[in-house]
């Protein structure tokens, strides 16, 4: 009897199946059987897991297809992914994906740019399978008091994360802030911005900061916290009331780096939904989240220097305007 156990593909499997050994997007291939009777290929589109194809020779009861998809989902879950998308053709193929736990993504839902391009493919339906239970609105409401207990005047830098390429994260023991580059080695300067006339990087959006208590709660796993995409996570009250625009944050002592909070808003997007769920996006951008800057804030470097997890963060607020 042929063994249809699912396993990671070897190089000879790739050659036998006639698959591109160097696809445009990183990811992985898993096969069923030896020799393979079917395979599943997952691409990572700027870090977003997308089930590119499932191909099985003969699968009368669908068991081999299901085993391949379940194995791919398990591997993605172990790696920290919160969801996987697919783009079956509308009709029977989309119905088969629904039976595998995929649900159609609403047409108006914001998406990361790579998935926007996938959704535009004619005749196809963009679907998603959630791999990890996200925090609900009720969960977030109940957690608010803990966020509100964040320090107001002297906080702590909990993590520094560099983004060397789309979808990639490097958690740093020491980060270096530069007036021109922002976080040295980060891709802020080359990412550009929709808020500048020429699409270049916005000078007041060098850094994104987020409350560490909240991202810790949303991520549910320390290894998933960097997925938020912010470069610095602080145990500090980031609300508008506590940090009005142009407040300074002195990091690492009187001779350390200084960053200033700018007036640019930092809002959640399709990437935030993909990583933490629709309830989380609605909450951080809603009436409870916006005043508290739960999605985070934008800042820029005004004095360079090294920054390390554990550094003290001292708030220096701008002087209040004098009365007329």
Short mmCIF file of C-alpha atoms in Angstrom, two decimals:
data_model
loop_
_atom_site.label_atom_id
_atom_site.label_comp_id
_atom_site.label_asym_id
_atom_site.label_seq_id
_atom_site.Cartn_x
_atom_site.Cartn_y
_atom_site.Cartn_z
CA UNK A 1 0.00 0.00 0.00
CA UNK A 2 1.32 3.46 -0.93
CA UNK A 3 2.25 5.71 1.98
CA UNK A 4 0.48 9.07 1.58
CA UNK A 5 2.02 10.68 4.66
CA UNK A 6 2.63 14.41 4.27
CA UNK A 7 6.19 15.70 4.60
CA UNK A 8 8.33 18.67 3.51
CA UNK A 9 9.37 18.40 -0.12
CA UNK A 10 12.92 17.35 -0.96
CA UNK A 11 14.82 18.67 -3.94
CA UNK A 12 14.12 15.53 -5.93
CA UNK A 13 10.40 15.97 -5.21
CA UNK A 14 10.54 19.51 -6.58
CA UNK A 15 12.21 18.25 -9.76
CA UNK A 16 9.83 15.30 -10.15
CA UNK A 17 6.78 17.56 -9.80
CA UNK A 18 8.19 20.09 -12.24
CA UNK A 19 7.90 22.95 -9.77
CA UNK A 20 9.87 26.17 -10.02
CA UNK A 21 12.81 25.60 -7.62
CA UNK A 22 13.14 29.37 -7.04
CA UNK A 23 9.64 30.93 -6.95
CA UNK A 24 9.24 34.69 -6.93
CA UNK A 25 8.14 34.57 -3.30
CA UNK A 26 9.73 32.59 -0.45
CA UNK A 27 7.66 29.87 1.12
CA UNK A 28 7.59 26.09 1.17
CA UNK A 29 6.25 22.99 -0.53
CA UNK A 30 4.89 19.88 1.19
CA UNK A 31 4.14 16.59 -0.54
CA UNK A 32 1.95 13.57 0.15
CA UNK A 33 3.48 10.16 -0.47
CA UNK A 34 6.84 8.90 -1.66
CA UNK A 35 6.89 9.21 -4.61
CA UNK A 36 4.54 12.20 -4.31
CA UNK A 37 0.90 11.81 -5.26
CA UNK A 38 0.16 15.47 -4.51
CA UNK A 39 1.61 18.66 -3.16
CA UNK A 40 0.73 21.97 -1.54
CA UNK A 41 2.72 25.15 -2.14
CA UNK A 42 2.61 28.14 0.21
CA UNK A 43 4.06 31.50 -0.82
CA UNK A 44 4.97 34.28 1.60
CA UNK A 45 3.84 37.56 0.04
CA UNK A 46 5.80 40.15 2.02
CA UNK A 47 5.43 37.81 4.97
CA UNK A 48 1.74 37.01 4.43
CA UNK A 49 1.07 33.29 4.02
CA UNK A 50 -0.81 32.50 0.80
CA UNK A 51 -1.75 29.01 -0.32
CA UNK A 52 -0.63 29.17 -3.95
CA UNK A 53 -1.87 25.74 -5.04
CA UNK A 54 -2.95 22.27 -3.95
CA UNK A 55 -2.51 19.60 -6.62
CA UNK A 56 -3.45 15.96 -6.09
CA UNK A 57 -3.53 13.27 -8.78
CA UNK A 58 -6.45 11.08 -7.64
CA UNK A 59 -8.31 11.99 -4.46
CA UNK A 60 -11.80 10.51 -4.57
CA UNK A 61 -12.64 11.20 -0.93
CA UNK A 62 -10.62 14.40 -0.58
CA UNK A 63 -8.51 12.99 2.24
CA UNK A 64 -5.14 13.67 0.61
CA UNK A 65 -6.08 17.26 -0.18
CA UNK A 66 -7.25 17.80 3.39
CA UNK A 67 -4.08 16.23 4.82
CA UNK A 68 -1.90 18.53 2.70
CA UNK A 69 -3.80 21.67 3.69
CA UNK A 70 -3.86 20.71 7.39
CA UNK A 71 -0.12 20.02 7.36
CA UNK A 72 0.59 23.38 5.73
CA UNK A 73 -1.64 25.19 8.23
CA UNK A 74 0.05 23.44 11.15
CA UNK A 75 3.48 24.43 9.87
CA UNK A 76 2.37 28.05 9.43
CA UNK A 77 0.82 28.14 12.89
CA UNK A 78 4.03 26.86 14.48
CA UNK A 79 5.89 29.62 12.65
CA UNK A 80 3.59 32.23 14.20
CA UNK A 81 1.27 33.01 11.30
CA UNK A 82 -2.24 34.02 12.30
CA UNK A 83 -3.91 33.25 8.97
CA UNK A 84 -3.41 31.84 5.50
CA UNK A 85 -5.18 33.08 2.38
CA UNK A 86 -6.00 31.41 -0.93
CA UNK A 87 -7.57 32.51 -4.20
CA UNK A 88 -9.71 29.70 -5.65
CA UNK A 89 -11.91 30.19 -8.68
CA UNK A 90 -15.43 31.22 -7.77
CA UNK A 91 -17.89 28.33 -7.76
CA UNK A 92 -17.08 24.68 -6.96
CA UNK A 93 -13.40 25.32 -6.19
CA UNK A 94 -14.30 28.07 -3.72
CA UNK A 95 -16.84 25.68 -2.19
CA UNK A 96 -14.12 23.07 -1.72
CA UNK A 97 -12.00 25.62 0.12
CA UNK A 98 -14.96 26.51 2.35
CA UNK A 99 -15.11 22.86 3.36
CA UNK A 100 -11.44 23.14 4.36
CA UNK A 101 -12.15 26.00 6.78
CA UNK A 102 -11.65 29.00 4.49
CA UNK A 103 -14.10 31.92 4.45
CA UNK A 104 -14.43 34.65 1.83
CA UNK A 105 -12.82 38.00 2.70
CA UNK A 106 -15.32 40.83 2.39
CA UNK A 107 -14.73 43.04 -0.64
CA UNK A 108 -14.47 46.22 1.44
CA UNK A 109 -11.96 44.88 3.97
CA UNK A 110 -8.55 46.60 3.79
CA UNK A 111 -5.75 44.30 2.75
CA UNK A 112 -1.95 44.37 2.60
CA UNK A 113 -0.82 45.45 -0.87
CA UNK A 114 0.32 41.98 -2.04
CA UNK A 115 -3.11 40.55 -1.23
CA UNK A 116 -4.83 43.47 -2.95
CA UNK A 117 -3.17 42.33 -6.16
CA UNK A 118 -4.30 38.75 -5.55
CA UNK A 119 -7.90 39.89 -5.01
CA UNK A 120 -7.85 41.69 -8.37
CA UNK A 121 -7.32 38.43 -10.32
CA UNK A 122 -10.39 37.92 -12.54
CA UNK A 123 -12.71 35.04 -11.74
CA UNK A 124 -11.15 34.28 -8.38
CA UNK A 125 -12.31 34.70 -4.80
CA UNK A 126 -9.95 35.70 -1.98
CA UNK A 127 -10.52 33.49 1.06
CA UNK A 128 -8.90 33.19 4.47
CA UNK A 129 -8.45 30.54 7.11
CA UNK A 130 -7.71 31.79 10.62
CA UNK A 131 -4.95 29.79 12.28
CA UNK A 132 -5.07 31.45 15.67
CA UNK A 133 -8.00 32.78 17.68
CA UNK A 134 -7.74 36.56 17.83
CA UNK A 135 -8.73 38.78 20.73
CA UNK A 136 -12.38 39.83 20.60
CA UNK A 137 -13.85 43.27 21.23
CA UNK A 138 -14.97 42.07 24.67
CA UNK A 139 -11.44 40.84 25.41
CA UNK A 140 -9.98 44.20 24.45
CA UNK A 141 -12.52 46.16 26.45
CA UNK A 142 -11.74 44.10 29.53
CA UNK A 143 -8.00 44.65 29.01
CA UNK A 144 -8.22 48.46 28.79
CA UNK A 145 -7.68 49.07 32.53
CA UNK A 146 -4.30 47.33 32.26
CA UNK A 147 -3.29 49.59 29.35
CA UNK A 148 -4.48 52.62 31.31
CA UNK A 149 -2.10 51.70 34.14
CA UNK A 150 0.91 52.25 31.88
CA UNK A 151 3.44 54.74 33.33
CA UNK A 152 2.84 58.35 32.36
CA UNK A 153 6.10 60.18 33.08
CA UNK A 154 8.86 57.58 33.15
CA UNK A 155 8.43 54.40 31.15
CA UNK A 156 10.59 51.55 29.87
CA UNK A 157 11.65 50.55 26.37
CA UNK A 158 10.68 46.88 26.04
CA UNK A 159 11.76 46.00 22.49
CA UNK A 160 13.52 47.41 19.43
CA UNK A 161 12.66 45.81 16.09
CA UNK A 162 14.29 46.50 12.75
CA UNK A 163 12.55 45.76 9.42
CA UNK A 164 15.39 44.91 6.98
CA UNK A 165 12.98 43.95 4.17
CA UNK A 166 9.21 43.62 3.65
CA UNK A 167 7.82 40.93 5.93
CA UNK A 168 11.10 40.52 7.82
CA UNK A 169 11.84 41.44 11.45
CA UNK A 170 15.04 41.60 13.50
CA UNK A 171 14.69 41.96 17.27
CA UNK A 172 17.73 43.94 18.41
CA UNK A 173 19.70 43.90 21.61
CA UNK A 174 20.98 47.36 20.65
CA UNK A 175 19.40 49.68 18.11
CA UNK A 176 21.02 52.83 16.78
CA UNK A 177 18.86 55.89 16.15
CA UNK A 178 20.02 58.37 13.54
CA UNK A 179 18.56 61.77 12.68
CA UNK A 180 18.62 60.98 8.95
CA UNK A 181 18.01 57.22 8.84
CA UNK A 182 15.72 56.76 11.82
CA UNK A 183 16.48 53.27 13.13
CA UNK A 184 19.70 52.32 11.35
CA UNK A 185 19.16 49.32 9.08
CA UNK A 186 15.39 49.75 8.93
CA UNK A 187 13.58 50.21 5.61
CA UNK A 188 11.65 53.36 6.60
CA UNK A 189 13.52 55.49 4.05
CA UNK A 190 12.80 53.21 1.09
CA UNK A 191 9.22 52.29 1.95
CA UNK A 192 7.90 55.70 0.98
CA UNK A 193 4.64 57.26 2.09
CA UNK A 194 1.25 58.04 0.61
CA UNK A 195 1.28 61.27 2.63
CA UNK A 196 4.06 62.98 0.67
CA UNK A 197 3.51 64.56 -2.78
CA UNK A 198 6.26 62.52 -4.43
CA UNK A 199 5.71 59.29 -2.45
CA UNK A 200 9.01 59.58 -0.60
CA UNK A 201 9.45 58.68 3.05
CA UNK A 202 7.65 61.07 5.40
CA UNK A 203 10.17 62.80 7.71
CA UNK A 204 7.69 62.86 10.59
CA UNK A 205 7.05 59.10 10.35
CA UNK A 206 10.59 57.78 10.87
CA UNK A 207 9.54 55.65 13.83
CA UNK A 208 6.38 53.86 14.89
CA UNK A 209 5.93 53.28 18.62
CA UNK A 210 3.33 51.04 20.26
CA UNK A 211 2.27 50.26 23.82
CA UNK A 212 3.96 47.00 24.79
CA UNK A 213 1.17 45.87 27.10
CA UNK A 214 -1.29 45.95 24.23
CA UNK A 215 0.87 44.23 21.62
CA UNK A 216 1.75 41.56 24.16
CA UNK A 217 -1.97 40.97 24.74
CA UNK A 218 -2.81 40.92 21.03
CA UNK A 219 0.08 38.71 19.96
CA UNK A 220 -0.44 36.06 22.69
CA UNK A 221 3.09 34.85 21.97
CA UNK A 222 6.32 36.86 22.40
CA UNK A 223 7.57 35.73 19.00
CA UNK A 224 4.51 37.25 17.31
CA UNK A 225 4.88 40.71 18.87
CA UNK A 226 7.27 42.03 16.17
CA UNK A 227 4.58 41.28 13.54
CA UNK A 228 2.87 44.53 14.54
CA UNK A 229 5.46 46.28 12.37
CA UNK A 230 6.44 49.01 14.85
CA UNK A 231 10.12 49.60 15.56
CA UNK A 232 9.80 50.33 19.29
CA UNK A 233 7.51 48.94 21.99
CA UNK A 234 7.26 50.88 25.25
CA UNK A 235 5.67 50.43 28.63
CA UNK A 236 4.36 54.00 28.55
CA UNK A 237 1.04 55.79 28.23
CA UNK A 238 1.01 56.88 24.57
CA UNK A 239 -2.35 58.65 24.70
CA UNK A 240 -2.88 62.09 23.22
CA UNK A 241 -3.59 63.44 26.71
CA UNK A 242 -0.29 62.15 28.05
CA UNK A 243 1.89 62.75 24.98
CA UNK A 244 0.67 65.74 22.99
CA UNK A 245 2.38 66.25 19.65
CA UNK A 246 5.99 67.43 19.95
CA UNK A 247 6.54 65.77 23.32
CA UNK A 248 10.10 64.49 23.67
CA UNK A 249 11.04 60.99 24.80
CA UNK A 250 14.54 60.81 26.31
CA UNK A 251 15.80 57.23 26.11
CA UNK A 252 18.68 55.79 28.10
CA UNK A 253 19.59 58.67 30.37
CA UNK A 254 20.38 62.38 30.00
CA UNK A 255 23.00 61.77 27.30
CA UNK A 256 20.95 59.20 25.41
CA UNK A 257 18.86 59.38 22.26
CA UNK A 258 15.89 61.73 22.01
CA UNK A 259 12.86 61.26 19.78
CA UNK A 260 9.91 63.58 19.39
CA UNK A 261 6.26 62.62 18.96
CA UNK A 262 4.89 64.10 15.73
CA UNK A 263 1.38 65.03 14.67
CA UNK A 264 1.13 62.30 12.02
CA UNK A 265 -1.56 59.69 12.79
CA UNK A 266 -0.63 56.01 12.95
CA UNK A 267 -3.61 53.87 11.98
CA UNK A 268 -4.13 50.17 11.50
CA UNK A 269 -4.47 48.64 8.03
CA UNK A 270 -4.93 45.32 6.30
CA UNK A 271 -1.69 44.00 7.74
CA UNK A 272 -3.01 44.59 11.25
CA UNK A 273 -6.15 42.58 10.45
CA UNK A 274 -4.06 39.76 9.01
CA UNK A 275 -2.00 39.51 12.18
CA UNK A 276 -4.42 40.36 14.98
CA UNK A 277 -7.96 40.23 13.55
CA UNK A 278 -10.78 42.53 12.47
CA UNK A 279 -11.95 43.20 16.05
CA UNK A 280 -8.50 44.47 16.98
CA UNK A 281 -8.35 46.88 14.03
CA UNK A 282 -11.83 48.25 14.73
CA UNK A 283 -10.97 48.68 18.41
CA UNK A 284 -7.63 50.47 18.03
CA UNK A 285 -9.14 52.80 15.42
CA UNK A 286 -12.37 53.29 17.37
CA UNK A 287 -13.56 55.64 20.13
CA UNK A 288 -11.62 53.79 22.86
CA UNK A 289 -8.47 53.29 20.82
CA UNK A 290 -7.84 56.57 19.03
CA UNK A 291 -7.56 58.84 22.10
CA UNK A 292 -5.22 56.29 23.69
CA UNK A 293 -3.22 55.84 20.47
CA UNK A 294 -3.65 52.08 20.85
CA UNK A 295 -2.37 51.51 17.32
CA UNK A 296 0.65 53.58 18.29
CA UNK A 297 2.20 56.88 17.29
CA UNK A 298 4.68 58.36 14.84
CA UNK A 299 7.95 59.94 15.94
CA UNK A 300 11.27 61.15 14.58
CA UNK A 301 14.82 61.23 15.90
CA UNK A 302 16.13 64.59 17.11
CA UNK A 303 19.22 63.33 18.94
CA UNK A 304 21.00 60.16 17.82
CA UNK A 305 22.20 57.42 20.08
CA UNK A 306 21.95 53.75 20.99
CA UNK A 307 18.74 52.32 22.48
CA UNK A 308 18.34 49.04 24.32
CA UNK A 309 15.46 47.07 25.80
CA UNK A 310 15.27 48.03 29.47
CA UNK A 311 16.25 51.66 28.86
CA UNK A 312 14.38 54.26 30.86
CA UNK A 313 12.11 56.54 28.80
CA UNK A 314 11.53 60.00 30.28
CA UNK A 315 8.71 62.19 28.98
CA UNK A 316 9.34 65.90 28.39
CA UNK A 317 6.14 67.58 27.25
CA UNK A 318 6.06 70.78 25.19
CA UNK A 319 5.20 73.94 27.11
CA UNK A 320 1.51 74.77 27.16
CA UNK A 321 0.61 77.80 25.09
CA UNK A 322 0.36 80.93 27.18
CA UNK A 323 -2.99 82.65 27.50
CA UNK A 324 -3.79 85.70 25.38
#
